[in-house]
PDB file of C-alpha atoms in Angstrom:
ATOM      1  CA  UNK A 122      -4.110 -36.783  10.443  1.00 68.00           C
ATOM      2  CA  UNK A 123      -4.526 -34.660  13.094  1.00 85.00           C
ATOM      3  CA  UNK A 124      -4.372 -31.383  11.639  1.00 91.00           C
ATOM      4  CA  UNK A 125      -6.907 -32.331   8.598  1.00 88.00           C
ATOM      5  CA  UNK A 126      -9.525 -33.562  11.406  1.00 89.00           C
ATOM      6  CA  UNK A 127      -8.925 -29.560  12.762  1.00 90.00           C
ATOM      7  CA  UNK A 128      -9.362 -27.538  10.211  1.00 92.00           C
ATOM      8  CA  UNK A 129     -10.388 -29.069   7.694  1.00 91.00           C
ATOM      9  CA  UNK A 130     -14.293 -30.543   9.381  1.00 87.00           C
ATOM     10  CA  UNK A 131     -18.135 -30.524   8.582  1.00 83.00           C
ATOM     11  CA  UNK A 132     -18.423 -26.819   9.544  1.00 86.00           C
ATOM     12  CA  UNK A 133     -15.807 -25.570   8.003  1.00 87.00           C
ATOM     13  CA  UNK A 134     -12.799 -25.413   5.649  1.00 94.00           C
ATOM     14  CA  UNK A 135      -9.731 -23.467   7.925  1.00 95.00           C
ATOM     15  CA  UNK A 136      -7.213 -23.983   5.507  1.00 96.00           C
ATOM     16  CA  UNK A 137      -6.831 -20.633   4.256  1.00 96.00           C
ATOM     17  CA  UNK A 138      -6.751 -19.234   8.033  1.00 96.00           C
ATOM     18  CA  UNK A 139      -4.020 -21.885   9.066  1.00 97.00           C
ATOM     19  CA  UNK A 140      -1.927 -20.609   6.205  1.00 97.00           C
ATOM     20  CA  UNK A 141      -1.976 -17.188   7.352  1.00 96.00           C
ATOM     21  CA  UNK A 142      -1.057 -18.174  10.819  1.00 97.00           C
ATOM     22  CA  UNK A 143       1.498 -19.646   9.321  1.00 98.00           C
ATOM     23  CA  UNK A 144       2.549 -17.223   6.617  1.00 97.00           C
ATOM     24  CA  UNK A 145       2.016 -13.659   9.486  1.00 97.00           C
ATOM     25  CA  UNK A 146       4.494 -16.162  12.448  1.00 97.00           C
ATOM     26  CA  UNK A 147       6.774 -16.135   9.487  1.00 98.00           C
ATOM     27  CA  UNK A 148       6.277 -12.218   8.153  1.00 97.00           C
ATOM     28  CA  UNK A 149       7.756 -11.002  11.528  1.00 97.00           C
ATOM     29  CA  UNK A 150      11.419 -12.274  10.411  1.00 98.00           C
ATOM     30  CA  UNK A 151      14.373  -9.239  10.606  1.00 97.00           C
ATOM     31  CA  UNK A 152      17.779 -10.554   9.140  1.00 96.00           C
ATOM     32  CA  UNK A 153      19.300  -7.114  10.175  1.00 92.00           C
ATOM     33  CA  UNK A 154      21.388  -6.978  12.652  1.00 83.00           C
ATOM     34  CA  UNK A 155      20.734  -9.806  15.057  1.00 85.00           C
ATOM     35  CA  UNK A 156      18.062 -12.113  12.803  1.00 88.00           C
ATOM     36  CA  UNK A 157      14.759 -11.526  14.803  1.00 94.00           C
ATOM     37  CA  UNK A 158      11.174 -12.626  14.255  1.00 96.00           C
ATOM     38  CA  UNK A 159      10.242 -15.608  11.933  1.00 97.00           C
ATOM     39  CA  UNK A 160       7.959 -18.782  13.402  1.00 97.00           C
ATOM     40  CA  UNK A 161      10.660 -19.695  16.009  1.00 97.00           C
ATOM     41  CA  UNK A 162       9.791 -18.819  19.118  1.00 97.00           C
ATOM     42  CA  UNK A 163       5.612 -18.850  18.855  1.00 97.00           C
ATOM     43  CA  UNK A 164       6.186 -14.975  19.977  1.00 97.00           C
ATOM     44  CA  UNK A 165       2.425 -14.725  18.316  1.00 97.00           C
ATOM     45  CA  UNK A 166       1.560 -16.001  21.742  1.00 97.00           C
ATOM     46  CA  UNK A 167       2.689 -12.656  23.466  1.00 97.00           C
ATOM     47  CA  UNK A 168       2.195  -9.347  22.835  1.00 97.00           C
ATOM     48  CA  UNK A 169       2.265  -6.541  20.864  1.00 96.00           C
ATOM     49  CA  UNK A 170       2.387  -9.355  18.249  1.00 97.00           C
ATOM     50  CA  UNK A 171      -0.875 -11.210  19.257  1.00 95.00           C
ATOM     51  CA  UNK A 172      -2.784  -8.157  19.209  1.00 94.00           C
ATOM     52  CA  UNK A 173      -1.508  -6.702  15.726  1.00 95.00           C
ATOM     53  CA  UNK A 174      -3.694  -5.510  13.868  1.00 92.00           C
ATOM     54  CA  UNK A 175      -3.172  -7.514  11.311  1.00 93.00           C
ATOM     55  CA  UNK A 176      -3.283 -10.699  12.950  1.00 95.00           C
ATOM     56  CA  UNK A 177      -7.075 -10.028  13.857  1.00 93.00           C
ATOM     57  CA  UNK A 178      -9.441 -13.528  13.517  1.00 93.00           C
ATOM     58  CA  UNK A 179      -6.511 -15.944  14.029  1.00 95.00           C
ATOM     59  CA  UNK A 180      -7.024 -16.363  17.477  1.00 93.00           C
ATOM     60  CA  UNK A 181      -9.495 -18.987  15.365  1.00 94.00           C
ATOM     61  CA  UNK A 182      -7.460 -20.799  14.670  1.00 95.00           C
ATOM     62  CA  UNK A 183      -4.903 -20.648  17.823  1.00 94.00           C
ATOM     63  CA  UNK A 184      -7.992 -22.762  19.235  1.00 94.00           C
ATOM     64  CA  UNK A 185      -8.560 -25.149  16.586  1.00 94.00           C
ATOM     65  CA  UNK A 186      -5.371 -25.847  16.736  1.00 96.00           C
ATOM     66  CA  UNK A 187      -4.209 -27.074  20.546  1.00 95.00           C
ATOM     67  CA  UNK A 188      -6.458 -29.075  21.417  1.00 94.00           C
ATOM     68  CA  UNK A 189      -3.561 -31.225  19.731  1.00 95.00           C
ATOM     69  CA  UNK A 190      -0.764 -28.619  21.336  1.00 96.00           C
ATOM     70  CA  UNK A 191      -1.924 -30.384  24.735  1.00 95.00           C
ATOM     71  CA  UNK A 192      -1.500 -34.035  22.954  1.00 94.00           C
ATOM     72  CA  UNK A 193       2.466 -33.564  22.196  1.00 94.00           C
ATOM     73  CA  UNK A 194       3.009 -30.975  24.317  1.00 95.00           C
ATOM     74  CA  UNK A 195       6.248 -32.291  23.043  1.00 95.00           C
ATOM     75  CA  UNK A 196       5.864 -29.604  19.177  1.00 95.00           C
ATOM     76  CA  UNK A 197       6.353 -25.893  20.645  1.00 97.00           C
ATOM     77  CA  UNK A 198       3.759 -23.547  18.337  1.00 97.00           C
ATOM     78  CA  UNK A 199       5.854 -22.495  16.255  1.00 98.00           C
ATOM     79  CA  UNK A 200       6.247 -26.120  14.720  1.00 97.00           C
ATOM     80  CA  UNK A 201       2.385 -26.679  15.475  1.00 97.00           C
ATOM     81  CA  UNK A 202       1.652 -23.945  13.605  1.00 97.00           C
ATOM     82  CA  UNK A 203       3.727 -23.733  10.688  1.00 97.00           C
ATOM     83  CA  UNK A 204       2.541 -27.151  10.057  1.00 97.00           C
ATOM     84  CA  UNK A 205      -0.990 -26.405   9.805  1.00 97.00           C
ATOM     85  CA  UNK A 206       0.306 -24.024   6.870  1.00 97.00           C
ATOM     86  CA  UNK A 207       2.364 -26.646   4.556  1.00 97.00           C
ATOM     87  CA  UNK A 208      -0.889 -28.960   5.649  1.00 96.00           C
ATOM     88  CA  UNK A 209      -3.156 -26.338   5.070  1.00 97.00           C
ATOM     89  CA  UNK A 210      -0.983 -25.601   1.287  1.00 98.00           C
ATOM     90  CA  UNK A 211      -1.168 -29.870   0.271  1.00 96.00           C
ATOM     91  CA  UNK A 212      -3.929 -29.814   1.385  1.00 96.00           C
ATOM     92  CA  UNK A 213      -6.294 -27.643  -0.953  1.00 97.00           C
ATOM     93  CA  UNK A 214      -4.217 -29.374  -4.011  1.00 98.00           C
ATOM     94  CA  UNK A 215      -0.802 -27.368  -3.210  1.00 98.00           C
ATOM     95  CA  UNK A 216       2.615 -28.205  -4.088  1.00 98.00           C
ATOM     96  CA  UNK A 217       3.936 -30.658  -0.642  1.00 97.00           C
ATOM     97  CA  UNK A 218       6.224 -27.789   0.789  1.00 97.00           C
ATOM     98  CA  UNK A 219       9.324 -28.694   2.277  1.00 97.00           C
ATOM     99  CA  UNK A 220       9.054 -28.868   6.336  1.00 96.00           C
ATOM    100  CA  UNK A 221      11.292 -29.660   9.189  1.00 96.00           C
ATOM    101  CA  UNK A 222      11.044 -29.735  12.980  1.00 96.00           C
ATOM    102  CA  UNK A 223      12.770 -27.810  15.510  1.00 97.00           C
ATOM    103  CA  UNK A 224      11.205 -24.528  16.418  1.00 98.00           C
ATOM    104  CA  UNK A 225      11.753 -23.900  19.908  1.00 97.00           C
ATOM    105  CA  UNK A 226       9.479 -21.614  21.938  1.00 98.00           C
ATOM    106  CA  UNK A 227       9.907 -17.800  23.287  1.00 97.00           C
ATOM    107  CA  UNK A 228       9.467 -18.390  27.367  1.00 97.00           C
ATOM    108  CA  UNK A 229       7.088 -15.764  28.411  1.00 97.00           C
ATOM    109  CA  UNK A 230       9.725 -14.819  31.163  1.00 97.00           C
ATOM    110  CA  UNK A 231      11.557 -13.916  27.761  1.00 97.00           C
ATOM    111  CA  UNK A 232       8.343 -13.073  26.211  1.00 97.00           C
ATOM    112  CA  UNK A 233       9.349  -8.839  26.214  1.00 95.00           C
ATOM    113  CA  UNK A 234      12.515  -8.777  24.873  1.00 95.00           C
ATOM    114  CA  UNK A 235      12.113 -11.789  22.010  1.00 96.00           C
ATOM    115  CA  UNK A 236       8.631 -10.719  20.752  1.00 97.00           C
ATOM    116  CA  UNK A 237       9.206  -8.838  17.470  1.00 96.00           C
ATOM    117  CA  UNK A 238       7.713  -5.416  17.241  1.00 95.00           C
ATOM    118  CA  UNK A 239       4.845  -4.930  15.254  1.00 96.00           C
ATOM    119  CA  UNK A 240       4.387  -3.477  11.383  1.00 95.00           C
ATOM    120  CA  UNK A 241       6.728  -5.557   9.918  1.00 96.00           C
ATOM    121  CA  UNK A 242       4.196  -7.918   7.922  1.00 96.00           C
ATOM    122  CA  UNK A 243       3.391  -5.608   4.315  1.00 96.00           C
ATOM    123  CA  UNK A 244       0.914  -3.691   4.472  1.00 96.00           C
ATOM    124  CA  UNK A 245      -1.766  -4.251   1.341  1.00 97.00           C
ATOM    125  CA  UNK A 246      -2.446  -0.490   0.480  1.00 97.00           C
ATOM    126  CA  UNK A 247       1.658  -0.086  -0.801  1.00 98.00           C
ATOM    127  CA  UNK A 248       2.906  -1.175  -4.057  1.00 98.00           C
ATOM    128  CA  UNK A 249       5.972  -2.459  -5.394  1.00 98.00           C
ATOM    129  CA  UNK A 250       8.616  -0.607  -3.584  1.00 98.00           C
ATOM    130  CA  UNK A 251       7.019  -1.674  -0.420  1.00 98.00           C
ATOM    131  CA  UNK A 252       6.859  -4.970  -1.499  1.00 98.00           C
ATOM    132  CA  UNK A 253      10.850  -5.236  -1.551  1.00 98.00           C
ATOM    133  CA  UNK A 254      11.147  -2.733   1.575  1.00 98.00           C
ATOM    134  CA  UNK A 255       9.867  -6.185   3.236  1.00 98.00           C
ATOM    135  CA  UNK A 256      10.431  -9.059   1.586  1.00 98.00           C
ATOM    136  CA  UNK A 257      14.638  -8.301   0.695  1.00 98.00           C
ATOM    137  CA  UNK A 258      14.398  -7.778   4.652  1.00 98.00           C
ATOM    138  CA  UNK A 259      13.894 -11.310   5.252  1.00 98.00           C
ATOM    139  CA  UNK A 260      16.295 -12.438   2.374  1.00 97.00           C
ATOM    140  CA  UNK A 261      14.081 -12.719  -0.883  1.00 98.00           C
ATOM    141  CA  UNK A 262      14.416 -11.849  -4.023  1.00 98.00           C
ATOM    142  CA  UNK A 263      12.046 -10.839  -7.354  1.00 98.00           C
ATOM    143  CA  UNK A 264      11.069 -14.321  -8.209  1.00 98.00           C
ATOM    144  CA  UNK A 265      10.278 -15.236  -4.567  1.00 98.00           C
ATOM    145  CA  UNK A 266       7.516 -12.190  -3.848  1.00 98.00           C
ATOM    146  CA  UNK A 267       5.998 -12.647  -6.919  1.00 98.00           C
ATOM    147  CA  UNK A 268       6.439 -16.331  -5.738  1.00 98.00           C
ATOM    148  CA  UNK A 269       4.521 -15.680  -2.053  1.00 98.00           C
ATOM    149  CA  UNK A 270       2.132 -13.729  -3.458  1.00 98.00           C
ATOM    150  CA  UNK A 271       0.551 -16.258  -4.981  1.00 98.00           C
ATOM    151  CA  UNK A 272      -0.658 -17.458  -1.422  1.00 98.00           C
ATOM    152  CA  UNK A 273      -3.684 -15.375  -2.422  1.00 98.00           C
ATOM    153  CA  UNK A 274      -4.903 -17.812  -4.130  1.00 97.00           C
ATOM    154  CA  UNK A 275      -6.696 -19.281  -1.043  1.00 97.00           C
ATOM    155  CA  UNK A 276      -9.101 -17.722   1.358  1.00 96.00           C
ATOM    156  CA  UNK A 277     -10.263 -14.269   1.282  1.00 96.00           C
ATOM    157  CA  UNK A 278     -10.822 -10.191   2.821  1.00 96.00           C
ATOM    158  CA  UNK A 279     -12.782  -9.950   5.153  1.00 94.00           C
ATOM    159  CA  UNK A 280     -14.141  -6.824   6.793  1.00 93.00           C
ATOM    160  CA  UNK A 281     -14.537  -7.138   9.785  1.00 91.00           C
ATOM    161  CA  UNK A 282     -10.528  -8.133   9.944  1.00 90.00           C
ATOM    162  CA  UNK A 283      -8.318  -6.539   7.411  1.00 93.00           C
ATOM    163  CA  UNK A 284     -11.071  -3.754   6.342  1.00 95.00           C
ATOM    164  CA  UNK A 285     -10.391  -5.457   2.422  1.00 97.00           C
ATOM    165  CA  UNK A 286     -13.570  -7.310   1.032  1.00 97.00           C
ATOM    166  CA  UNK A 287     -13.723 -10.333  -1.054  1.00 98.00           C
ATOM    167  CA  UNK A 288     -11.845 -12.983  -2.385  1.00 98.00           C
ATOM    168  CA  UNK A 289      -8.986 -12.738  -5.356  1.00 98.00           C
ATOM    169  CA  UNK A 290     -10.303 -16.198  -7.403  1.00 98.00           C
ATOM    170  CA  UNK A 291     -14.820 -17.517  -8.169  1.00 98.00           C
ATOM    171  CA  UNK A 292     -13.010 -20.994  -5.247  1.00 97.00           C
ATOM    172  CA  UNK A 293     -10.961 -19.270  -2.128  1.00 97.00           C
ATOM    173  CA  UNK A 294     -10.454 -23.516  -0.922  1.00 97.00           C
ATOM    174  CA  UNK A 295      -8.496 -24.202  -4.542  1.00 98.00           C
ATOM    175  CA  UNK A 296      -4.745 -24.113  -3.876  1.00 98.00           C
ATOM    176  CA  UNK A 297      -3.854 -23.121  -8.077  1.00 98.00           C
ATOM    177  CA  UNK A 298      -2.669 -20.108 -10.399  1.00 98.00           C
ATOM    178  CA  UNK A 299      -5.845 -19.140 -10.931  1.00 98.00           C
ATOM    179  CA  UNK A 300      -4.565 -15.901  -8.442  1.00 98.00           C
ATOM    180  CA  UNK A 301      -2.728 -15.841 -11.242  1.00 98.00           C
ATOM    181  CA  UNK A 302      -4.622 -16.147 -14.144  1.00 98.00           C
ATOM    182  CA  UNK A 303      -7.672 -13.231 -12.848  1.00 98.00           C
ATOM    183  CA  UNK A 304      -5.015 -11.042 -12.076  1.00 98.00           C
ATOM    184  CA  UNK A 305      -2.584 -10.803 -15.608  1.00 98.00           C
ATOM    185  CA  UNK A 306      -5.836 -11.581 -17.509  1.00 98.00           C
ATOM    186  CA  UNK A 307      -8.996  -9.168 -16.041  1.00 98.00           C
ATOM    187  CA  UNK A 308      -9.074  -5.456 -16.287  1.00 98.00           C
ATOM    188  CA  UNK A 309      -9.127  -4.828 -12.562  1.00 98.00           C
ATOM    189  CA  UNK A 310     -11.431  -0.996 -11.480  1.00 98.00           C
ATOM    190  CA  UNK A 311     -10.683   0.475  -8.443  1.00 98.00           C
ATOM    191  CA  UNK A 312     -14.234  -0.723  -6.425  1.00 98.00           C
ATOM    192  CA  UNK A 313     -16.476   2.200  -5.554  1.00 97.00           C
ATOM    193  CA  UNK A 314     -17.265   2.160  -1.132  1.00 97.00           C
ATOM    194  CA  UNK A 315     -17.062   3.748   2.196  1.00 96.00           C
ATOM    195  CA  UNK A 316     -13.546   0.494   2.722  1.00 96.00           C
ATOM    196  CA  UNK A 317     -10.419   1.474   1.834  1.00 97.00           C
ATOM    197  CA  UNK A 318      -9.878   1.511  -1.122  1.00 98.00           C
ATOM    198  CA  UNK A 319      -9.266  -1.772  -3.525  1.00 98.00           C
ATOM    199  CA  UNK A 320      -9.543  -3.299  -6.644  1.00 98.00           C
ATOM    200  CA  UNK A 321     -12.719  -5.369  -8.661  1.00 98.00           C
ATOM    201  CA  UNK A 322     -13.192  -7.387 -10.977  1.00 98.00           C
ATOM    202  CA  UNK A 323     -16.022  -6.780 -14.130  1.00 97.00           C
ATOM    203  CA  UNK A 324     -18.035  -9.140 -12.705  1.00 96.00           C
ATOM    204  CA  UNK A 325     -17.570  -7.295  -9.332  1.00 97.00           C
ATOM    205  CA  UNK A 326     -17.261 -10.403  -7.544  1.00 97.00           C
ATOM    206  CA  UNK A 327     -13.692 -10.801  -7.647  1.00 98.00           C
ATOM    207  CA  UNK A 328     -10.938  -8.308  -5.512  1.00 98.00           C
ATOM    208  CA  UNK A 329      -7.698  -7.233  -5.152  1.00 98.00           C
ATOM    209  CA  UNK A 330      -5.514  -5.544  -2.877  1.00 98.00           C
ATOM    210  CA  UNK A 331      -2.979  -2.719  -4.550  1.00 98.00           C
ATOM    211  CA  UNK A 332      -0.415  -5.076  -3.583  1.00 98.00           C
ATOM    212  CA  UNK A 333      -1.737  -7.382  -5.909  1.00 98.00           C
ATOM    213  CA  UNK A 334      -2.014  -5.019  -8.632  1.00 98.00           C
ATOM    214  CA  UNK A 335       1.628  -4.047  -7.485  1.00 98.00           C
ATOM    215  CA  UNK A 336       2.926  -7.651  -9.631  1.00 98.00           C
ATOM    216  CA  UNK A 337       0.978  -6.909 -13.144  1.00 98.00           C
ATOM    217  CA  UNK A 338       2.112  -2.972 -13.191  1.00 98.00           C
ATOM    218  CA  UNK A 339       5.695  -3.255 -11.926  1.00 98.00           C
ATOM    219  CA  UNK A 340       8.288  -4.138 -14.714  1.00 98.00           C
ATOM    220  CA  UNK A 341      10.213  -6.878 -13.001  1.00 98.00           C
ATOM    221  CA  UNK A 342       7.246  -8.571 -11.010  1.00 98.00           C
ATOM    222  CA  UNK A 343       5.589  -8.249 -14.177  1.00 98.00           C
ATOM    223  CA  UNK A 344       6.708 -11.373 -16.134  1.00 98.00           C
ATOM    224  CA  UNK A 345       7.345 -13.273 -13.481  1.00 98.00           C
ATOM    225  CA  UNK A 346       3.013 -13.385 -12.829  1.00 98.00           C
ATOM    226  CA  UNK A 347       2.916 -14.082 -15.582  1.00 98.00           C
ATOM    227  CA  UNK A 348       4.655 -17.415 -15.763  1.00 98.00           C
ATOM    228  CA  UNK A 349       3.124 -18.360 -13.748  1.00 98.00           C
ATOM    229  CA  UNK A 350      -0.191 -18.057 -15.268  1.00 98.00           C
ATOM    230  CA  UNK A 351       0.228 -19.545 -17.872  1.00 98.00           C
ATOM    231  CA  UNK A 352       2.500 -22.182 -16.408  1.00 98.00           C
ATOM    232  CA  UNK A 353       0.683 -24.067 -12.673  1.00 98.00           C
ATOM    233  CA  UNK A 354       3.463 -26.126 -12.594  1.00 98.00           C
ATOM    234  CA  UNK A 355       6.507 -23.667 -12.783  1.00 98.00           C
ATOM    235  CA  UNK A 356       4.746 -21.565  -9.509  1.00 98.00           C
ATOM    236  CA  UNK A 357       4.670 -24.489  -7.511  1.00 98.00           C
ATOM    237  CA  UNK A 358       7.491 -25.226  -8.155  1.00 98.00           C
ATOM    238  CA  UNK A 359       8.724 -21.879  -6.906  1.00 98.00           C
ATOM    239  CA  UNK A 360       6.032 -21.411  -4.999  1.00 98.00           C
ATOM    240  CA  UNK A 361       6.615 -24.521  -2.145  1.00 98.00           C
ATOM    241  CA  UNK A 362      10.936 -23.909  -2.368  1.00 97.00           C
ATOM    242  CA  UNK A 363       9.852 -19.945  -1.140  1.00 98.00           C
ATOM    243  CA  UNK A 364       7.500 -20.955   1.300  1.00 98.00           C
ATOM    244  CA  UNK A 365       9.921 -23.714   2.973  1.00 98.00           C
ATOM    245  CA  UNK A 366      11.823 -20.749   2.591  1.00 98.00           C
ATOM    246  CA  UNK A 367      10.011 -18.488   4.147  1.00 98.00           C
ATOM    247  CA  UNK A 368       9.004 -21.760   7.250  1.00 98.00           C
ATOM    248  CA  UNK A 369      12.570 -21.815   8.054  1.00 98.00           C
ATOM    249  CA  UNK A 370      13.667 -18.049   8.234  1.00 96.00           C
ATOM    250  CA  UNK A 371      15.203 -17.418  11.743  1.00 95.00           C
ATOM    251  CA  UNK A 372      14.741 -20.856  13.095  1.00 97.00           C
ATOM    252  CA  UNK A 373      17.736 -22.997  14.751  1.00 96.00           C
ATOM    253  CA  UNK A 374      19.643 -25.378  11.849  1.00 95.00           C
ATOM    254  CA  UNK A 375      17.200 -28.522  11.957  1.00 94.00           C
ATOM    255  CA  UNK A 376      14.056 -26.823  11.091  1.00 96.00           C
ATOM    256  CA  UNK A 377      16.019 -26.144   7.675  1.00 96.00           C
ATOM    257  CA  UNK A 378      15.076 -29.396   5.353  1.00 95.00           C
ATOM    258  CA  UNK A 379      17.595 -30.107   3.768  1.00 93.00           C
ATOM    259  CA  UNK A 380      16.965 -29.566   0.215  1.00 92.00           C
ATOM    260  CA  UNK A 381      17.025 -26.041   1.038  1.00 93.00           C
ATOM    261  CA  UNK A 382      20.668 -25.920   2.396  1.00 83.00           C
ATOM    262  CA  UNK A 383      23.413 -25.735   0.593  1.00 63.00           C
ATOM    263  CA  UNK A 384      26.130 -28.445   0.851  1.00 38.00           C
ATOM    264  CA  UNK A 385      23.919 -30.330   3.335  1.00 39.00           C
ATOM    265  CA  UNK A 386      25.318 -33.938   3.951  1.00 35.00           C
ATOM    266  CA  UNK A 387      23.336 -36.883   3.726  1.00 36.00           C
ATOM    267  CA  UNK A 388      23.182 -39.936   6.177  1.00 38.00           C
ATOM    268  CA  UNK A 389      21.688 -42.293   8.570  1.00 40.00           C
ATOM    269  CA  UNK A 390      18.632 -40.134  10.353  1.00 45.00           C
ATOM    270  CA  UNK A 391      19.678 -38.895  13.867  1.00 48.00           C
ATOM    271  CA  UNK A 392      16.860 -40.856  16.322  1.00 50.00           C
ATOM    272  CA  UNK A 393      15.485 -36.916  17.283  1.00 53.00           C
ATOM    273  CA  UNK A 394      15.708 -36.294  13.321  1.00 53.00           C
ATOM    274  CA  UNK A 395      13.595 -39.077  12.932  1.00 52.00           C
ATOM    275  CA  UNK A 396      11.386 -38.568  15.140  1.00 52.00           C
ATOM    276  CA  UNK A 397      11.233 -35.202  13.645  1.00 56.00           C
ATOM    277  CA  UNK A 398       9.520 -36.974  10.553  1.00 56.00           C
ATOM    278  CA  UNK A 399       7.934 -38.998  12.207  1.00 57.00           C
ATOM    279  CA  UNK A 400       5.325 -37.016  13.931  1.00 56.00           C
ATOM    280  CA  UNK A 401       5.365 -34.620  11.294  1.00 56.00           C
ATOM    281  CA  UNK A 402       4.217 -37.497   8.768  1.00 61.00           C
ATOM    282  CA  UNK A 403       1.397 -38.131  11.884  1.00 54.00           C
ATOM    283  CA  UNK A 404      -0.229 -35.032  12.242  1.00 58.00           C
ATOM    284  CA  UNK A 405      -0.806 -33.984   8.366  1.00 57.00           C
ATOM    285  CA  UNK A 406      -1.252 -37.392   6.475  1.00 55.00           C
TER     286      UNK A 406
END
């Protein structure tokens, strides 16, 4: 698979970063007024989104995926980043994500008016109220908020990028429910260091952000997080649908997977749809 060959090499495993670029391109969506942001448009190529501090370091995955874009110029950056994020989840042991092609990139001429403003992504230093403000803006409910937060099971924080430092789990390259097990079962205390406020585990090797601890302390979030900590299948079931929805918000109808649509009619796929399915299978598996 082309995406796998570019994000998993002998030198590095860029699956966490692949999920991050997809998540950050999608997390700008705003359903209010005239909907804007989201994976449609590939707007992270342009300012101010390109230099948003929350996107620090993502130029690395841009460069890793560029050869695929050059080989398949008909595929939009929006589609490529979304596919990379979905592939990253599956390659690290997570559930298959429902995803389709159909995103249309914004042209440089329209970038100034189509690129969303900075400040729409979650602020890790905040709490439950902030999480609801951000995710409700996109159209998610409380259960979906907790499920999507489980994406922290992949990767780690880097002080040079976000200011925060450390992994959430003992294996940052495995997609499982360890994030929720650690969050709900370990005793987290404020870390004593010169960086931004974050929490540390009893062993001192793991970390949690203030937004993570909000899932443990909020009376509505906590039972859901506890459910995911005890039942990985429940987490996988809810995550795959919430993440598929995240990737599709604000996109043309063609980019919405059938299982996420209500009243989707069955029938023979069109030639364009078959091409989309063939390409997706080619680059992901």
